[in-house]
Short mmCIF file of C-alpha atoms in Angstrom, two decimals:
data_model
loop_
_atom_site.label_atom_id
_atom_site.label_comp_id
_atom_site.label_asym_id
_atom_site.label_seq_id
_atom_site.Cartn_x
_atom_site.Cartn_y
_atom_site.Cartn_z
CA MET A 1 -5.31 0.42 31.34
CA LYS A 2 -3.56 3.05 33.81
CA SER A 3 -3.23 0.03 36.54
CA VAL A 4 -1.47 -2.06 34.03
CA ILE A 5 0.98 0.76 32.65
CA ALA A 6 1.75 1.61 36.29
CA ILE A 7 2.63 -2.21 36.98
CA LEU A 8 5.12 -2.10 33.83
CA ILE A 9 6.82 1.01 35.36
CA ILE A 10 7.27 -0.54 38.62
CA ALA A 11 8.48 -3.99 37.21
CA ILE A 12 10.96 -2.16 35.13
CA LEU A 13 12.22 0.32 38.01
CA VAL A 14 12.80 -3.18 39.94
CA ILE A 15 14.91 -4.39 37.25
CA LEU A 16 16.93 -1.86 36.65
CA SER A 17 17.79 -1.69 40.54
CA THR A 18 18.75 -5.37 40.81
CA SER A 19 22.33 -6.09 41.55
CA ALA A 20 24.96 -8.22 43.08
CA ALA A 21 23.95 -10.69 45.87
CA GLY A 22 20.20 -9.17 45.50
CA GLN A 23 21.40 -6.06 46.27
CA SER A 24 19.93 -2.66 44.86
CA PHE A 25 22.11 0.21 43.25
CA ALA A 26 19.88 2.80 44.09
CA GLN A 27 20.87 6.04 42.62
CA LYS A 28 20.50 9.98 43.10
CA ASP A 29 21.22 13.39 41.60
CA SER A 30 25.21 14.00 40.79
CA ILE A 31 26.68 16.38 43.28
CA GLY A 32 29.54 16.99 41.04
CA ILE A 33 32.48 15.12 42.92
CA ASP A 34 33.42 12.97 39.84
CA ASP A 35 34.80 16.26 38.20
CA PHE A 36 36.89 16.97 41.32
CA TRP A 37 38.57 13.28 41.09
CA TYR A 38 39.06 13.20 37.50
CA LYS A 39 40.95 16.20 37.32
CA TYR A 40 42.93 15.05 40.48
CA TYR A 41 43.69 11.29 39.03
CA SER A 42 44.47 12.54 35.74
CA GLU A 43 47.67 14.44 37.09
CA LEU A 44 48.11 11.74 39.66
CA ARG A 45 48.09 9.10 36.53
CA LYS A 46 50.96 11.49 34.47
CA ARG A 47 52.87 11.06 37.54
CA VAL A 48 52.59 7.34 38.35
CA GLY A 49 53.28 6.63 34.59
CA ALA A 50 49.86 4.98 33.95
CA GLU A 51 48.19 4.68 30.42
CA ASP A 52 45.69 7.46 29.44
CA ILE A 53 42.83 4.74 29.15
CA GLU A 54 40.37 7.16 27.25
CA LYS A 55 43.03 7.26 24.42
CA SER A 56 43.89 3.91 24.64
CA VAL A 57 43.53 1.51 21.70
CA LYS A 58 42.97 -1.27 23.71
CA SER A 59 39.13 -2.63 23.63
CA GLU A 60 38.80 -3.23 27.25
CA PHE A 61 40.65 -1.49 30.03
CA PHE A 62 39.55 -1.55 33.84
CA ARG A 63 41.88 0.40 36.76
CA ALA A 64 41.05 0.47 40.19
CA TRP A 65 43.19 3.35 42.25
CA LEU A 66 43.10 1.32 45.91
CA ASN A 67 45.02 4.12 47.87
CA GLU A 68 48.77 2.67 47.57
CA VAL A 69 48.61 0.57 44.79
CA VAL A 70 47.09 0.94 41.43
CA LEU A 71 45.50 -2.41 39.77
CA GLU A 72 45.11 -2.80 36.14
CA VAL A 73 43.56 -5.17 33.68
CA TRP A 74 43.00 -5.06 30.32
CA ARG A 75 41.96 -6.97 26.74
CA ASN A 76 43.53 -6.10 23.49
CA GLU A 77 41.48 -8.59 20.79
CA SER A 78 42.84 -12.08 21.88
CA LYS A 79 45.39 -10.69 24.29
CA LEU A 80 44.78 -10.30 28.05
CA GLY A 81 47.24 -8.49 30.56
CA GLY A 82 47.56 -6.20 33.60
CA SER A 83 49.56 -4.47 36.08
CA LEU A 84 50.14 -3.33 39.66
CA ILE A 85 51.66 0.05 40.18
CA HIS A 86 52.79 0.79 43.56
CA TRP A 87 53.64 4.74 44.21
CA VAL A 88 54.34 6.88 47.05
CA GLU A 89 55.16 10.83 47.04
CA GLU A 90 58.05 12.01 49.32
CA TYR A 91 56.91 13.85 52.25
CA ILE A 92 59.23 17.20 52.84
CA PRO A 93 59.93 18.21 56.57
CA ASP A 94 58.64 21.55 57.26
CA GLY A 95 61.03 24.33 56.30
CA GLU A 96 62.30 22.29 53.24
CA GLU A 97 61.27 23.29 49.78
CA ALA A 98 59.04 20.26 48.19
CA THR A 99 60.98 18.06 45.94
CA ASP A 100 57.78 16.72 44.15
CA ARG A 101 59.46 13.31 43.78
CA TYR A 102 57.53 9.89 43.44
CA PHE A 103 59.01 6.64 43.55
CA VAL A 104 56.94 4.27 41.30
CA VAL A 105 57.27 0.38 40.89
CA LYS A 106 55.17 -1.38 38.20
CA ASP A 107 54.82 -4.87 38.08
CA ASP A 108 53.10 -6.88 35.03
CA LEU A 109 50.73 -9.30 35.91
CA ASP A 110 50.36 -12.93 34.20
CA SER A 111 47.56 -13.86 32.33
CA LEU A 112 46.07 -16.26 34.77
CA THR A 113 45.75 -13.85 37.46
CA CYS A 114 44.38 -11.35 34.95
CA VAL A 115 41.69 -13.71 34.39
CA LYS A 116 41.01 -14.23 38.19
CA ILE A 117 40.92 -10.47 38.30
CA LEU A 118 37.93 -10.33 35.64
CA HIS A 119 36.09 -12.93 37.50
CA VAL A 120 36.13 -11.02 40.48
CA ILE A 121 34.96 -7.83 38.87
CA ASP A 122 32.21 -9.81 37.16
CA LYS A 123 31.35 -11.81 40.56
CA PHE A 124 30.79 -8.42 42.29
CA ARG A 125 29.51 -6.71 39.07
CA ILE A 126 31.35 -3.99 39.99
CA ARG A 127 30.83 -2.62 36.34
CA LYS A 128 27.44 -1.79 37.06
CA MET A 129 27.89 -0.31 40.23
CA PRO A 130 27.14 3.65 40.11
CA SER A 131 29.69 6.08 41.41
CA SER A 132 28.96 6.74 45.12
CA GLN A 133 27.23 10.49 44.10
CA TYR A 134 24.50 8.19 42.79
CA ILE A 135 24.13 6.21 45.90
CA ASN A 136 21.56 6.69 48.41
CA GLY A 137 22.94 7.39 51.98
CA TRP A 138 26.87 7.42 50.66
CA GLU A 139 28.79 10.22 52.70
CA ASN A 140 31.63 11.88 52.04
CA GLY A 141 34.29 13.40 54.31
CA PHE A 142 37.68 15.31 54.05
CA ASP A 143 40.06 12.39 55.21
CA GLY A 144 39.82 8.83 54.85
CA ILE A 145 40.27 6.86 51.66
CA GLU A 146 39.09 7.72 48.13
CA TYR A 147 38.97 4.76 45.72
CA ILE A 148 38.69 5.29 42.00
CA ILE A 149 37.58 2.96 39.35
CA GLU A 150 38.11 3.74 35.75
CA ASP A 151 36.79 1.48 33.20
CA LYS A 152 36.44 1.45 29.40
CA ILE A 153 34.74 -1.40 26.99
CA LYS A 154 35.11 0.04 23.63
CA ASN A 155 34.48 3.66 23.38
CA ASN A 156 32.44 3.60 26.79
CA TYR A 157 34.70 5.28 29.38
CA LYS A 158 33.49 5.41 33.16
CA PHE A 159 34.92 7.42 36.01
CA LYS A 160 33.46 6.27 39.39
CA ASN A 161 34.82 7.41 43.05
CA TYR A 162 33.67 6.14 46.48
CA TRP A 163 35.08 7.67 49.55
CA THR A 164 36.03 5.27 52.60
CA PRO A 165 33.44 2.55 52.08
CA SER A 166 34.15 0.95 55.77
CA VAL A 167 32.60 3.98 57.38
CA GLN A 168 29.34 4.17 55.23
CA VAL A 169 26.13 2.94 57.41
CA ASN A 170 23.34 0.80 55.60
CA VAL A 171 24.70 1.09 52.34
CA PRO A 172 24.89 -2.08 50.48
CA GLU A 173 27.03 -0.82 48.02
CA ALA A 174 29.75 -0.16 50.36
CA ASP A 175 29.84 -3.52 51.69
CA ILE A 176 30.03 -5.16 48.31
CA LEU A 177 32.79 -2.60 47.52
CA GLU A 178 35.07 -3.55 50.59
CA LYS A 179 34.50 -7.35 49.71
CA PHE A 180 35.75 -6.70 46.01
CA ILE A 181 38.74 -5.11 47.40
CA LYS A 182 39.46 -8.01 49.80
CA GLU A 183 39.08 -10.51 47.10
CA LEU A 184 41.16 -8.41 44.62
CA MET A 185 44.25 -7.89 47.15
CA ILE A 186 44.26 -11.88 47.92
CA VAL A 187 44.04 -12.37 44.20
CA VAL A 188 47.27 -10.65 43.42
CA ASN A 189 48.90 -11.15 46.56
CA GLU A 190 49.34 -7.85 47.64
CA LYS A 191 50.60 -7.96 51.34
CA GLU A 192 53.65 -10.18 50.02
CA ARG A 193 54.35 -7.75 47.15
CA SER A 194 53.65 -4.56 49.43
CA LYS A 195 56.34 -5.80 51.91
CA TYR A 196 59.08 -6.05 49.29
CA PHE A 197 57.88 -2.41 47.82
CA TYR A 198 57.97 -0.46 51.22
CA ALA A 199 61.43 -1.74 51.81
CA SER A 200 63.05 -0.39 48.56
CA ILE A 201 61.33 3.11 49.23
CA PRO A 202 64.18 5.74 49.17
CA PHE A 203 62.71 8.42 51.04
CA HIS A 204 62.62 9.13 54.81
CA SER A 205 58.97 9.96 54.71
CA TRP A 206 56.04 9.55 52.26
CA MET A 207 52.49 9.96 51.60
CA ASN A 208 50.34 7.77 49.28
CA GLY A 209 47.14 9.65 48.65
CA GLY A 210 45.67 9.79 51.81
CA ALA A 211 46.21 11.89 54.99
CA THR A 212 48.73 9.54 56.53
CA ILE A 213 52.47 10.37 56.53
CA ALA A 214 54.61 7.25 57.01
CA SER A 215 58.12 7.47 57.94
CA ARG A 216 61.30 5.03 58.56
CA VAL A 217 63.55 4.89 61.35
CA VAL A 218 67.11 6.32 60.39
CA THR A 219 70.24 7.47 62.06
CA HIS A 220 71.32 11.09 62.11
CA GLY A 221 73.62 10.40 59.76
CA GLU A 222 71.27 8.61 57.01
CA ALA A 223 68.75 11.59 57.71
CA MET A 224 71.80 13.95 57.00
CA ARG A 225 72.69 11.98 54.13
CA MET A 226 68.99 12.15 52.32
CA LYS A 227 68.87 15.97 53.36
CA GLN A 228 71.87 16.35 51.07
CA GLU A 229 70.28 14.03 48.63
CA ARG A 230 67.13 16.25 48.52
CA ASN A 231 69.01 19.25 47.97
CA ARG A 232 71.12 17.92 45.32
CA TYR A 233 67.97 16.62 43.52
CA ARG A 234 66.40 20.32 43.92
CA ARG A 235 69.35 21.91 42.45
CA LEU A 236 69.42 19.57 39.26
CA LYS A 237 65.49 20.00 38.63
CA LYS A 238 65.97 23.82 38.71
CA LYS A 239 69.09 23.50 36.37
CA HIS A 240 66.83 21.30 34.00
CA LEU A 241 64.12 23.74 34.09
CA LEU A 242 66.43 26.62 33.23
CA VAL A 243 67.76 24.65 30.48
CA LYS A 244 64.14 23.86 29.14
#
């Protein structure tokens, strides 16, 4: 009888660990990374004007923070919608006071694109993939890229983080996540969209979540004009705070 029970337990464990493409999503104890990133991205969500998924009345809501772009797809009864949010934070030269300015562009996605996105999500079984701290062998670091997935179906909300899947070694889930992101970017034509976005950024230098600082080549006159504009913005910001 004991041997029969043991066989049943093993069979159940095998079924629970089954995942996309025959890979297994092996889990381990939480190390508390989610709490830190949850608070960080809750603040960032407000900055970029994204909806609070936990408070949303939509029956289904999926959001992926993919470094320089935020991808959303949602369903509310029979209606399907989605959006892409491109954003950057202004980077200030040494010696200047921070402006805390963000440049954000939000584009709505048509229903056909949303259907394709949902297909990609299902194809790679991303909703079944646990957060990285539950995946055996997934390492974390201080630089690189942090990918965040928020997912809600009815009242069941999940927040998952994945640090730089490209550097993970012998972690099947990392390979799946990379393929998932690559296919998503093709579906939404991100390569072309990002060209228009970066061409319209009004800042001299900027960051968008990672450790990389990007700058545009400007003349001395343009640099001085941008500095004057930053000073004007700071004055208006302080005046607004005083009025409040």
